[in-house]
Amino acid sequence: MRKKPFHAFPYLLLLPAILMMLAVNLTPILQGLYMSLLKLNQYTLNQFLDAPFIGLDNYRRILFEGHSPIRAGLGFALRNTLLYTLVVSIAAIVIGLAVAVLLNRDFPAKGVARTLLLLPWIVPSYVVGSLWGFMWQRDVGIVNVVLVDYLHLLDEKPFWLLGANSFWAIVIPTVWRAWPVMMLLFLAALQAVPEDQYEAATLDGVSKWGQFWHITLPILKPVIVIQFMFQFIDNVYSYNIVSMMFGGGYPGEWADLLMPLLTRQSFSYWMFGQGAAVSFIMMTLMLIFVAVWMRSFKRSLANDE
Amino acid sequence: MICSPKNIKKLSKPGKLKLFLLSLTLALTAPALQASELNIWVMATTEQQQSDMKELLRPYLAKNPSLRVNVTVLQWESAWTKITAAAASGQGPDLLELGTTWVAAISSMGALEQISDAQQASVGGAKAFFPAVWSSTHRYDEQKIYAIPWYAEARAAFYRTDVFKAAGINPRDAFANWGSFKQAMQKINGQVINGKKIAALGYPGKNDMSVVHNLAPWIWNAGGDLLSADKKKSTINSPEALQAINYYTSFAVEGLVPMASLEKDSAQIDTGFFNGQYAVIFTGPWILKPLSTPKSKGGQLESVTANNFSVAPYPAGLKGQQTFFAGSDLAIMKSSKNKEESWKLLSYLVSREAQVNYTKMSWMLPTRIDAAYDPSLMANLHYAEFVGQIKNGRHYPSISAWGPLESVYLKNIGSMFDIVAGVKGKYSNLAIKQALDATAKEANEVLAELQ
């Protein structure tokens, strides 16, 4: 094979843009990293360059010192975030896919149905948080009114914003808001499925379920894989719903997530250095997750060629 | 047009020269004539803060036509983050509203301009303001003043006079002390008014930003405190504080406060009072506004509550009968390039005239004593009652680490209401004590970190 000649000039033209991009993206990361090595509080934040340098002490305290304030509740937040992320991501994808398959056929008012189903998605997440905050109210909230007064599914109105149920109080609205966009993406992807494959399968006597399992799903696999990753990252960084639904306070050990915890410990407890360290640990974990994910699904993303 | 290019061409040489000199003079003097511009950050205290501020500033701006004031309205929930960011970066407004518990912290960051003795004297000095709010203008352990109180809030009991009458209870006796208050609540609970069963008391539990403010007067009146005398240790688990919290939470456990109210916030409890759900709530002066505004303008004037309510002090505990006092101060940022203009505007906003006007907009309290007793405000009977009840106002200690300490209390005490509601183990004095011990431990860790 003949080696292509190397032209430096185009790269030279790109250089200022590359340098600018690096400066814009790297500066905050490096500043954050540096801040995580300082003792930053209300006295030192103003001139953080002069703040006492304490090396890896913030990391040591977060990872190994059981009674450090920043550690209070970290275990709960980690557990909740992981469960919340998995449940929300899987539920949004499954519901989105199911509705997309149902809508991917001709029926009257198809366009109207699709538009209406997209409505939850256009509601901003902080509005979703405060809206569902009202809906979950024990005495007058619509959820309990429907469950108890109309459907008689439960004998007594349960608390949704107190106690263990608060986990579902954040999961359900998040799924409610997330699945329509999944539906939209899957609908778009379904347009790419060649009709003749279904016709051939029907002639061979393959059931609808079999067609979904052996034709639709494999073709949609790259979209599902990439959407799962987006959902995962999005939900790990979820903040608005919890902060709006629980009045900016503390939702308790069942519904506290990593981002609200991080914001609280960093900005409310004024341990900015430790907050920066936790952010850095989170960012590193997410980078590892994305790297492993990309490696594992490299072939799926290439459409199983 | 005189100065159209065509006309300029027609001008004679001396004419052109004159025109040139005129434009040069204008260009050189323009900066001097240019209006000075002030940026001010305030919190959303009224429903239409932007237009209310415009109204409030109108008389001042009429006297200062060359001044432009840009008002930025911050939400209370996010204001702290924005203000600390401004204080840290030095990129902020000229004039700044600060929650009274924030002044010590922001001044510790070196972000605020000190207010001189002469400046203080020009607005009346310490003696012109309620002592409790004046204590928020400086750190408890130093004399330097960094802010001037602007408006205040205090808490009192608001009760339904018709319900008390129906139950045959004299409010004066009911609010006398803890024992009589509990008895009164037991008698009142379940009274039926206009076919509607009314709960004795309503208070928010967990999901409320005011969790600490709601408890503080009960703890103080039991002889307890939120912080030790040397301001170094949490005393939230002291026997007195424990006694107060047990007394306060017992109302919910005994069914005198509906359990469902424990997941509501203060605003929802206020609304419940307007709707006739509760006979008594403890809240601030802001509810006077909806209660004196007609329904057509979004108020509650025609409601049964608006026609049958009165104000009482907190029932006295063994060690006192105090109430919670807080509010907002105004400060000038060190980074301001218009400190003189900023001070003039600040002086106006804390003047008697502006405070009276602002109270009529927000029904928050004036911080100036002469403004608080202004006849035009005292004409509102309920306001007069309220002001009469809050003489024993107490503010949190003005330490620079108050914010974090309050956050620890907010998180942990909020969580304690899971126990009160019965969704996290069984309610007992021991369970509350353990929750408060954990709170004190976390608070002490944070205090040690920030000393």
PDB file of C-alpha atoms in Angstrom, chain B residues 4-274:
ATOM      1  CA  SER B   4     -27.938  64.720   7.447  1.00  0.00           C
ATOM      2  CA  PRO B   5     -24.879  64.190   5.181  1.00  0.00           C
ATOM      3  CA  LYS B   6     -26.506  66.423   2.592  1.00  0.00           C
ATOM      4  CA  ASN B   7     -26.843  69.351   5.011  1.00  0.00           C
ATOM      5  CA  ILE B   8     -23.315  68.916   6.321  1.00  0.00           C
ATOM      6  CA  LYS B   9     -22.014  69.246   2.782  1.00  0.00           C
ATOM      7  CA  LYS B  10     -23.876  72.533   2.484  1.00  0.00           C
ATOM      8  CA  LEU B  11     -22.189  73.986   5.605  1.00  0.00           C
ATOM      9  CA  SER B  12     -19.468  76.585   5.312  1.00  0.00           C
ATOM     10  CA  LYS B  13     -15.962  75.813   6.586  1.00  0.00           C
ATOM     11  CA  PRO B  14     -16.424  77.649   9.938  1.00  0.00           C
ATOM     12  CA  GLY B  15     -19.771  75.916  10.261  1.00  0.00           C
ATOM     13  CA  LYS B  16     -18.126  72.530   9.787  1.00  0.00           C
ATOM     14  CA  LEU B  17     -15.507  73.473  12.339  1.00  0.00           C
ATOM     15  CA  LYS B  18     -18.208  74.409  14.843  1.00  0.00           C
ATOM     16  CA  LEU B  19     -19.992  71.165  14.245  1.00  0.00           C
ATOM     17  CA  PHE B  20     -16.754  69.259  14.719  1.00  0.00           C
ATOM     18  CA  LEU B  21     -16.021  71.078  17.989  1.00  0.00           C
ATOM     19  CA  LEU B  22     -19.550  70.480  19.198  1.00  0.00           C
ATOM     20  CA  SER B  23     -19.351  66.759  18.537  1.00  0.00           C
ATOM     21  CA  LEU B  24     -15.901  66.627  20.157  1.00  0.00           C
ATOM     22  CA  THR B  25     -17.210  68.355  23.287  1.00  0.00           C
ATOM     23  CA  LEU B  26     -20.145  65.977  23.419  1.00  0.00           C
ATOM     24  CA  ALA B  27     -17.887  62.965  23.031  1.00  0.00           C
ATOM     25  CA  LEU B  28     -15.560  64.148  25.788  1.00  0.00           C
ATOM     26  CA  THR B  29     -18.264  65.103  28.246  1.00  0.00           C
ATOM     27  CA  ALA B  30     -20.472  62.071  27.571  1.00  0.00           C
ATOM     28  CA  PRO B  31     -18.902  59.848  30.253  1.00  0.00           C
ATOM     29  CA  ALA B  32     -19.444  62.557  32.848  1.00  0.00           C
ATOM     30  CA  LEU B  33     -23.077  62.979  31.863  1.00  0.00           C
ATOM     31  CA  GLN B  34     -23.660  59.254  31.599  1.00  0.00           C
ATOM     32  CA  ALA B  35     -26.017  57.865  34.217  1.00  0.00           C
ATOM     33  CA  SER B  36     -24.292  55.928  36.969  1.00  0.00           C
ATOM     34  CA  GLU B  37     -25.476  52.374  37.099  1.00  0.00           C
ATOM     35  CA  LEU B  38     -25.931  50.165  40.128  1.00  0.00           C
ATOM     36  CA  ASN B  39     -26.505  46.439  40.172  1.00  0.00           C
ATOM     37  CA  ILE B  40     -28.509  45.056  43.038  1.00  0.00           C
ATOM     38  CA  TRP B  41     -29.399  41.481  43.906  1.00  0.00           C
ATOM     39  CA  VAL B  42     -32.504  40.833  45.962  1.00  0.00           C
ATOM     40  CA  MET B  43     -34.377  37.690  46.866  1.00  0.00           C
ATOM     41  CA  ALA B  44     -37.899  36.882  45.674  1.00  0.00           C
ATOM     42  CA  THR B  45     -39.848  37.825  48.790  1.00  0.00           C
ATOM     43  CA  THR B  46     -43.008  39.111  47.153  1.00  0.00           C
ATOM     44  CA  GLU B  47     -44.885  37.465  44.304  1.00  0.00           C
ATOM     45  CA  GLN B  48     -43.808  40.159  41.852  1.00  0.00           C
ATOM     46  CA  GLN B  49     -40.491  41.142  43.272  1.00  0.00           C
ATOM     47  CA  GLN B  50     -39.251  42.789  40.078  1.00  0.00           C
ATOM     48  CA  SER B  51     -42.211  45.165  39.755  1.00  0.00           C
ATOM     49  CA  ASP B  52     -42.424  45.713  43.518  1.00  0.00           C
ATOM     50  CA  MET B  53     -38.775  46.742  43.575  1.00  0.00           C
ATOM     51  CA  LYS B  54     -39.438  49.105  40.683  1.00  0.00           C
ATOM     52  CA  GLU B  55     -42.242  50.648  42.673  1.00  0.00           C
ATOM     53  CA  LEU B  56     -40.143  50.827  45.833  1.00  0.00           C
ATOM     54  CA  LEU B  57     -37.277  52.538  44.015  1.00  0.00           C
ATOM     55  CA  ARG B  58     -39.496  54.966  42.087  1.00  0.00           C
ATOM     56  CA  PRO B  59     -39.331  57.894  44.599  1.00  0.00           C
ATOM     57  CA  TYR B  60     -35.566  57.502  44.972  1.00  0.00           C
ATOM     58  CA  LEU B  61     -34.955  57.367  41.239  1.00  0.00           C
ATOM     59  CA  ALA B  62     -37.164  60.394  40.722  1.00  0.00           C
ATOM     60  CA  LYS B  63     -34.777  62.341  42.958  1.00  0.00           C
ATOM     61  CA  ASN B  64     -31.734  60.843  41.260  1.00  0.00           C
ATOM     62  CA  PRO B  65     -32.508  60.970  37.554  1.00  0.00           C
ATOM     63  CA  SER B  66     -28.950  60.198  36.519  1.00  0.00           C
ATOM     64  CA  LEU B  67     -28.993  56.866  38.352  1.00  0.00           C
ATOM     65  CA  ARG B  68     -29.906  53.530  36.822  1.00  0.00           C
ATOM     66  CA  VAL B  69     -30.561  50.549  39.060  1.00  0.00           C
ATOM     67  CA  ASN B  70     -30.529  47.044  37.611  1.00  0.00           C
ATOM     68  CA  VAL B  71     -32.419  44.701  39.904  1.00  0.00           C
ATOM     69  CA  THR B  72     -31.732  40.972  39.719  1.00  0.00           C
ATOM     70  CA  VAL B  73     -34.175  38.777  41.608  1.00  0.00           C
ATOM     71  CA  LEU B  74     -32.775  35.546  43.044  1.00  0.00           C
ATOM     72  CA  GLN B  75     -34.841  32.653  44.325  1.00  0.00           C
ATOM     73  CA  TRP B  76     -34.222  31.943  48.012  1.00  0.00           C
ATOM     74  CA  GLU B  77     -33.420  28.278  47.278  1.00  0.00           C
ATOM     75  CA  SER B  78     -30.577  29.072  44.895  1.00  0.00           C
ATOM     76  CA  ALA B  79     -29.495  32.462  46.237  1.00  0.00           C
ATOM     77  CA  TRP B  80     -26.905  31.094  48.639  1.00  0.00           C
ATOM     78  CA  THR B  81     -24.971  29.286  45.890  1.00  0.00           C
ATOM     79  CA  LYS B  82     -25.006  32.357  43.650  1.00  0.00           C
ATOM     80  CA  ILE B  83     -23.968  34.694  46.438  1.00  0.00           C
ATOM     81  CA  THR B  84     -21.082  32.502  47.594  1.00  0.00           C
ATOM     82  CA  ALA B  85     -19.942  32.220  43.982  1.00  0.00           C
ATOM     83  CA  ALA B  86     -20.079  36.025  43.691  1.00  0.00           C
ATOM     84  CA  ALA B  87     -18.236  36.431  46.987  1.00  0.00           C
ATOM     85  CA  ALA B  88     -15.568  33.929  45.929  1.00  0.00           C
ATOM     86  CA  SER B  89     -14.991  35.408  42.507  1.00  0.00           C
ATOM     87  CA  GLY B  90     -15.502  39.084  43.363  1.00  0.00           C
ATOM     88  CA  GLN B  91     -17.838  39.269  40.353  1.00  0.00           C
ATOM     89  CA  GLY B  92     -21.071  40.366  41.883  1.00  0.00           C
ATOM     90  CA  PRO B  93     -23.480  43.243  42.225  1.00  0.00           C
ATOM     91  CA  ASP B  94     -22.818  46.540  43.993  1.00  0.00           C
ATOM     92  CA  LEU B  95     -25.553  46.056  46.550  1.00  0.00           C
ATOM     93  CA  LEU B  96     -26.637  42.715  47.878  1.00  0.00           C
ATOM     94  CA  GLU B  97     -29.466  41.325  49.981  1.00  0.00           C
ATOM     95  CA  LEU B  98     -28.257  38.703  52.456  1.00  0.00           C
ATOM     96  CA  GLY B  99     -30.254  36.420  54.712  1.00  0.00           C
ATOM     97  CA  THR B 100     -29.519  37.553  58.275  1.00  0.00           C
ATOM     98  CA  THR B 101     -27.802  34.225  59.029  1.00  0.00           C
ATOM     99  CA  TRP B 102     -25.432  34.670  56.072  1.00  0.00           C
ATOM    100  CA  VAL B 103     -23.769  37.988  56.912  1.00  0.00           C
ATOM    101  CA  ALA B 104     -21.136  36.479  59.226  1.00  0.00           C
ATOM    102  CA  ALA B 105     -20.116  33.928  56.612  1.00  0.00           C
ATOM    103  CA  ILE B 106     -19.951  36.251  53.634  1.00  0.00           C
ATOM    104  CA  SER B 107     -18.074  38.874  55.645  1.00  0.00           C
ATOM    105  CA  SER B 108     -15.651  36.149  56.765  1.00  0.00           C
ATOM    106  CA  MET B 109     -14.967  35.551  53.086  1.00  0.00           C
ATOM    107  CA  GLY B 110     -13.778  39.154  52.894  1.00  0.00           C
ATOM    108  CA  ALA B 111     -16.399  40.024  50.308  1.00  0.00           C
ATOM    109  CA  LEU B 112     -18.263  42.797  52.094  1.00  0.00           C
ATOM    110  CA  GLU B 113     -17.451  46.444  52.597  1.00  0.00           C
ATOM    111  CA  GLN B 114     -17.302  47.466  56.230  1.00  0.00           C
ATOM    112  CA  ILE B 115     -19.904  50.044  57.234  1.00  0.00           C
ATOM    113  CA  SER B 116     -18.335  52.938  59.106  1.00  0.00           C
ATOM    114  CA  ASP B 117     -19.592  54.418  62.361  1.00  0.00           C
ATOM    115  CA  ALA B 118     -20.597  57.600  60.544  1.00  0.00           C
ATOM    116  CA  GLN B 119     -22.576  55.622  57.994  1.00  0.00           C
ATOM    117  CA  GLN B 120     -24.293  53.635  60.737  1.00  0.00           C
ATOM    118  CA  ALA B 121     -25.143  56.826  62.566  1.00  0.00           C
ATOM    119  CA  SER B 122     -26.620  58.336  59.412  1.00  0.00           C
ATOM    120  CA  VAL B 123     -29.278  55.601  59.275  1.00  0.00           C
ATOM    121  CA  GLY B 124     -29.973  55.724  62.994  1.00  0.00           C
ATOM    122  CA  GLY B 125     -27.418  53.218  64.314  1.00  0.00           C
ATOM    123  CA  ALA B 126     -28.100  50.132  66.385  1.00  0.00           C
ATOM    124  CA  LYS B 127     -30.764  51.792  68.558  1.00  0.00           C
ATOM    125  CA  ALA B 128     -33.030  52.461  65.565  1.00  0.00           C
ATOM    126  CA  PHE B 129     -33.402  48.741  64.775  1.00  0.00           C
ATOM    127  CA  PHE B 130     -34.829  45.692  66.548  1.00  0.00           C
ATOM    128  CA  PRO B 131     -31.880  44.403  68.632  1.00  0.00           C
ATOM    129  CA  ALA B 132     -32.383  40.800  67.471  1.00  0.00           C
ATOM    130  CA  VAL B 133     -31.908  41.712  63.811  1.00  0.00           C
ATOM    131  CA  TRP B 134     -29.123  44.196  64.475  1.00  0.00           C
ATOM    132  CA  SER B 135     -27.156  41.282  65.967  1.00  0.00           C
ATOM    133  CA  SER B 136     -27.035  39.783  62.483  1.00  0.00           C
ATOM    134  CA  THR B 137     -25.042  42.674  61.008  1.00  0.00           C
ATOM    135  CA  HIS B 138     -21.762  41.536  62.494  1.00  0.00           C
ATOM    136  CA  ARG B 139     -20.081  38.443  63.845  1.00  0.00           C
ATOM    137  CA  TYR B 140     -20.955  37.800  67.471  1.00  0.00           C
ATOM    138  CA  ASP B 141     -17.305  38.134  68.486  1.00  0.00           C
ATOM    139  CA  GLU B 142     -16.422  41.364  66.700  1.00  0.00           C
ATOM    140  CA  GLN B 143     -17.681  44.927  66.433  1.00  0.00           C
ATOM    141  CA  LYS B 144     -17.190  45.582  62.719  1.00  0.00           C
ATOM    142  CA  ILE B 145     -20.541  46.058  60.978  1.00  0.00           C
ATOM    143  CA  TYR B 146     -20.967  44.723  57.451  1.00  0.00           C
ATOM    144  CA  ALA B 147     -24.679  45.132  56.734  1.00  0.00           C
ATOM    145  CA  ILE B 148     -27.817  47.039  57.700  1.00  0.00           C
ATOM    146  CA  PRO B 149     -31.091  45.216  58.452  1.00  0.00           C
ATOM    147  CA  TRP B 150     -33.691  45.691  55.711  1.00  0.00           C
ATOM    148  CA  TYR B 151     -36.730  43.608  56.563  1.00  0.00           C
ATOM    149  CA  ALA B 152     -37.497  41.042  59.215  1.00  0.00           C
ATOM    150  CA  GLU B 153     -39.661  38.060  59.890  1.00  0.00           C
ATOM    151  CA  ALA B 154     -40.795  36.596  63.150  1.00  0.00           C
ATOM    152  CA  ARG B 155     -43.113  33.751  64.035  1.00  0.00           C
ATOM    153  CA  ALA B 156     -46.250  33.686  66.132  1.00  0.00           C
ATOM    154  CA  ALA B 157     -49.339  31.516  66.568  1.00  0.00           C
ATOM    155  CA  PHE B 158     -52.245  32.260  64.240  1.00  0.00           C
ATOM    156  CA  TYR B 159     -55.466  30.751  65.513  1.00  0.00           C
ATOM    157  CA  ARG B 160     -59.117  30.495  64.545  1.00  0.00           C
ATOM    158  CA  THR B 161     -61.152  32.549  67.004  1.00  0.00           C
ATOM    159  CA  ASP B 162     -64.416  30.797  66.021  1.00  0.00           C
ATOM    160  CA  VAL B 163     -62.975  27.364  66.761  1.00  0.00           C
ATOM    161  CA  PHE B 164     -61.695  28.442  70.162  1.00  0.00           C
ATOM    162  CA  LYS B 165     -65.087  29.946  70.913  1.00  0.00           C
ATOM    163  CA  ALA B 166     -66.940  26.789  69.843  1.00  0.00           C
ATOM    164  CA  ALA B 167     -64.683  24.699  72.085  1.00  0.00           C
ATOM    165  CA  GLY B 168     -65.193  27.137  74.960  1.00  0.00           C
ATOM    166  CA  ILE B 169     -61.513  27.940  75.309  1.00  0.00           C
ATOM    167  CA  ASN B 170     -60.040  31.273  76.230  1.00  0.00           C
ATOM    168  CA  PRO B 171     -57.062  31.854  73.896  1.00  0.00           C
ATOM    169  CA  ARG B 172     -55.192  33.781  76.572  1.00  0.00           C
ATOM    170  CA  ASP B 173     -55.231  30.695  78.825  1.00  0.00           C
ATOM    171  CA  ALA B 174     -54.519  28.330  75.936  1.00  0.00           C
ATOM    172  CA  PHE B 175     -51.288  30.070  74.908  1.00  0.00           C
ATOM    173  CA  ALA B 176     -50.135  30.680  78.475  1.00  0.00           C
ATOM    174  CA  ASN B 177     -47.799  27.701  78.796  1.00  0.00           C
ATOM    175  CA  TRP B 178     -46.962  24.284  77.379  1.00  0.00           C
ATOM    176  CA  GLY B 179     -49.363  22.457  79.654  1.00  0.00           C
ATOM    177  CA  SER B 180     -52.365  24.663  78.906  1.00  0.00           C
ATOM    178  CA  PHE B 181     -51.557  24.653  75.205  1.00  0.00           C
ATOM    179  CA  LYS B 182     -51.558  20.858  75.009  1.00  0.00           C
ATOM    180  CA  GLN B 183     -54.862  20.696  76.887  1.00  0.00           C
ATOM    181  CA  ALA B 184     -56.423  23.286  74.592  1.00  0.00           C
ATOM    182  CA  MET B 185     -55.279  21.386  71.502  1.00  0.00           C
ATOM    183  CA  GLN B 186     -56.774  18.168  72.875  1.00  0.00           C
ATOM    184  CA  LYS B 187     -60.099  19.908  73.419  1.00  0.00           C
ATOM    185  CA  ILE B 188     -60.129  21.541  70.026  1.00  0.00           C
ATOM    186  CA  ASN B 189     -59.029  18.566  67.953  1.00  0.00           C
ATOM    187  CA  GLY B 190     -61.888  17.252  65.825  1.00  0.00           C
ATOM    188  CA  GLN B 191     -64.203  20.250  66.317  1.00  0.00           C
ATOM    189  CA  VAL B 192     -66.665  20.440  63.460  1.00  0.00           C
ATOM    190  CA  ILE B 193     -67.039  23.876  61.908  1.00  0.00           C
ATOM    191  CA  ASN B 194     -69.481  24.328  58.999  1.00  0.00           C
ATOM    192  CA  GLY B 195     -69.591  20.552  58.606  1.00  0.00           C
ATOM    193  CA  LYS B 196     -65.813  20.307  58.323  1.00  0.00           C
ATOM    194  CA  LYS B 197     -63.705  18.493  60.910  1.00  0.00           C
ATOM    195  CA  ILE B 198     -60.805  20.641  61.961  1.00  0.00           C
ATOM    196  CA  ALA B 199     -57.413  19.479  63.235  1.00  0.00           C
ATOM    197  CA  ALA B 200     -56.063  21.209  66.329  1.00  0.00           C
ATOM    198  CA  LEU B 201     -52.659  22.103  64.963  1.00  0.00           C
ATOM    199  CA  GLY B 202     -50.849  22.051  61.640  1.00  0.00           C
ATOM    200  CA  TYR B 203     -47.094  22.076  61.205  1.00  0.00           C
ATOM    201  CA  PRO B 204     -44.759  20.911  58.463  1.00  0.00           C
ATOM    202  CA  GLY B 205     -42.387  18.061  59.121  1.00  0.00           C
ATOM    203  CA  LYS B 206     -39.676  16.909  56.847  1.00  0.00           C
ATOM    204  CA  ASN B 207     -39.709  18.509  53.413  1.00  0.00           C
ATOM    205  CA  ASP B 208     -39.540  22.092  54.550  1.00  0.00           C
ATOM    206  CA  MET B 209     -36.686  24.568  54.408  1.00  0.00           C
ATOM    207  CA  SER B 210     -37.828  25.956  57.775  1.00  0.00           C
ATOM    208  CA  VAL B 211     -37.397  22.755  59.800  1.00  0.00           C
ATOM    209  CA  VAL B 212     -34.874  24.444  62.101  1.00  0.00           C
ATOM    210  CA  HIS B 213     -36.805  27.728  62.428  1.00  0.00           C
ATOM    211  CA  ASN B 214     -39.925  25.761  63.336  1.00  0.00           C
ATOM    212  CA  LEU B 215     -38.190  24.039  66.236  1.00  0.00           C
ATOM    213  CA  ALA B 216     -35.932  26.817  67.521  1.00  0.00           C
ATOM    214  CA  PRO B 217     -38.495  28.722  69.673  1.00  0.00           C
ATOM    215  CA  TRP B 218     -39.583  25.492  71.411  1.00  0.00           C
ATOM    216  CA  ILE B 219     -35.969  24.597  72.166  1.00  0.00           C
ATOM    217  CA  TRP B 220     -35.175  28.105  73.455  1.00  0.00           C
ATOM    218  CA  ASN B 221     -38.308  28.197  75.596  1.00  0.00           C
ATOM    219  CA  ALA B 222     -37.302  24.898  77.210  1.00  0.00           C
ATOM    220  CA  GLY B 223     -33.982  26.492  78.139  1.00  0.00           C
ATOM    221  CA  GLY B 224     -32.047  24.733  75.413  1.00  0.00           C
ATOM    222  CA  ASP B 225     -30.068  26.080  72.503  1.00  0.00           C
ATOM    223  CA  LEU B 226     -28.773  25.048  69.108  1.00  0.00           C
ATOM    224  CA  LEU B 227     -25.162  25.843  69.933  1.00  0.00           C
ATOM    225  CA  SER B 228     -23.031  25.891  73.078  1.00  0.00           C
ATOM    226  CA  ALA B 229     -22.203  29.200  74.796  1.00  0.00           C
ATOM    227  CA  ASP B 230     -18.653  29.144  73.367  1.00  0.00           C
ATOM    228  CA  LYS B 231     -20.200  28.556  69.900  1.00  0.00           C
ATOM    229  CA  LYS B 232     -18.030  25.518  69.311  1.00  0.00           C
ATOM    230  CA  LYS B 233     -20.323  22.532  69.944  1.00  0.00           C
ATOM    231  CA  SER B 234     -23.800  21.504  68.973  1.00  0.00           C
ATOM    232  CA  THR B 235     -26.302  21.279  71.817  1.00  0.00           C
ATOM    233  CA  ILE B 236     -29.139  19.844  69.761  1.00  0.00           C
ATOM    234  CA  ASN B 237     -29.095  16.658  71.893  1.00  0.00           C
ATOM    235  CA  SER B 238     -29.089  18.434  75.275  1.00  0.00           C
ATOM    236  CA  PRO B 239     -31.818  17.320  77.718  1.00  0.00           C
ATOM    237  CA  GLU B 240     -33.625  20.652  77.226  1.00  0.00           C
ATOM    238  CA  ALA B 241     -33.595  20.392  73.429  1.00  0.00           C
ATOM    239  CA  LEU B 242     -34.706  16.778  73.659  1.00  0.00           C
ATOM    240  CA  GLN B 243     -37.550  17.751  75.969  1.00  0.00           C
ATOM    241  CA  ALA B 244     -38.664  20.465  73.525  1.00  0.00           C
ATOM    242  CA  ILE B 245     -38.506  18.196  70.483  1.00  0.00           C
ATOM    243  CA  ASN B 246     -40.384  15.454  72.297  1.00  0.00           C
ATOM    244  CA  TYR B 247     -43.061  17.936  73.299  1.00  0.00           C
ATOM    245  CA  TYR B 248     -43.292  19.365  69.763  1.00  0.00           C
ATOM    246  CA  THR B 249     -43.433  15.971  68.020  1.00  0.00           C
ATOM    247  CA  SER B 250     -45.894  14.569  70.575  1.00  0.00           C
ATOM    248  CA  PHE B 251     -48.639  16.639  68.920  1.00  0.00           C
ATOM    249  CA  ALA B 252     -48.235  14.597  65.724  1.00  0.00           C
ATOM    250  CA  VAL B 253     -47.860  11.295  67.555  1.00  0.00           C
ATOM    251  CA  GLU B 254     -51.013  11.967  69.592  1.00  0.00           C
ATOM    252  CA  GLY B 255     -53.000  12.865  66.472  1.00  0.00           C
ATOM    253  CA  LEU B 256     -53.334  16.581  67.277  1.00  0.00           C
ATOM    254  CA  VAL B 257     -51.382  17.316  64.088  1.00  0.00           C
ATOM    255  CA  PRO B 258     -52.559  15.309  61.064  1.00  0.00           C
ATOM    256  CA  MET B 259     -49.798  12.889  60.040  1.00  0.00           C
ATOM    257  CA  ALA B 260     -50.223  13.965  56.407  1.00  0.00           C
ATOM    258  CA  SER B 261     -48.997  17.445  57.297  1.00  0.00           C
ATOM    259  CA  LEU B 262     -45.564  15.988  58.125  1.00  0.00           C
ATOM    260  CA  GLU B 263     -44.706  15.700  54.428  1.00  0.00           C
ATOM    261  CA  LYS B 264     -45.866  19.229  53.571  1.00  0.00           C
ATOM    262  CA  ASP B 265     -43.883  22.444  53.481  1.00  0.00           C
ATOM    263  CA  SER B 266     -44.674  25.708  55.291  1.00  0.00           C
ATOM    264  CA  ALA B 267     -46.533  27.195  52.313  1.00  0.00           C
ATOM    265  CA  GLN B 268     -48.810  24.162  52.139  1.00  0.00           C
ATOM    266  CA  ILE B 269     -49.521  24.408  55.862  1.00  0.00           C
ATOM    267  CA  ASP B 270     -50.373  28.110  55.462  1.00  0.00           C
ATOM    268  CA  THR B 271     -52.764  27.134  52.665  1.00  0.00           C
ATOM    269  CA  GLY B 272     -54.285  24.445  54.897  1.00  0.00           C
ATOM    270  CA  PHE B 273     -54.963  27.133  57.503  1.00  0.00           C
ATOM    271  CA  PHE B 274     -56.692  29.310  54.902  1.00  0.00           C
TER     272      PHE B 274
END
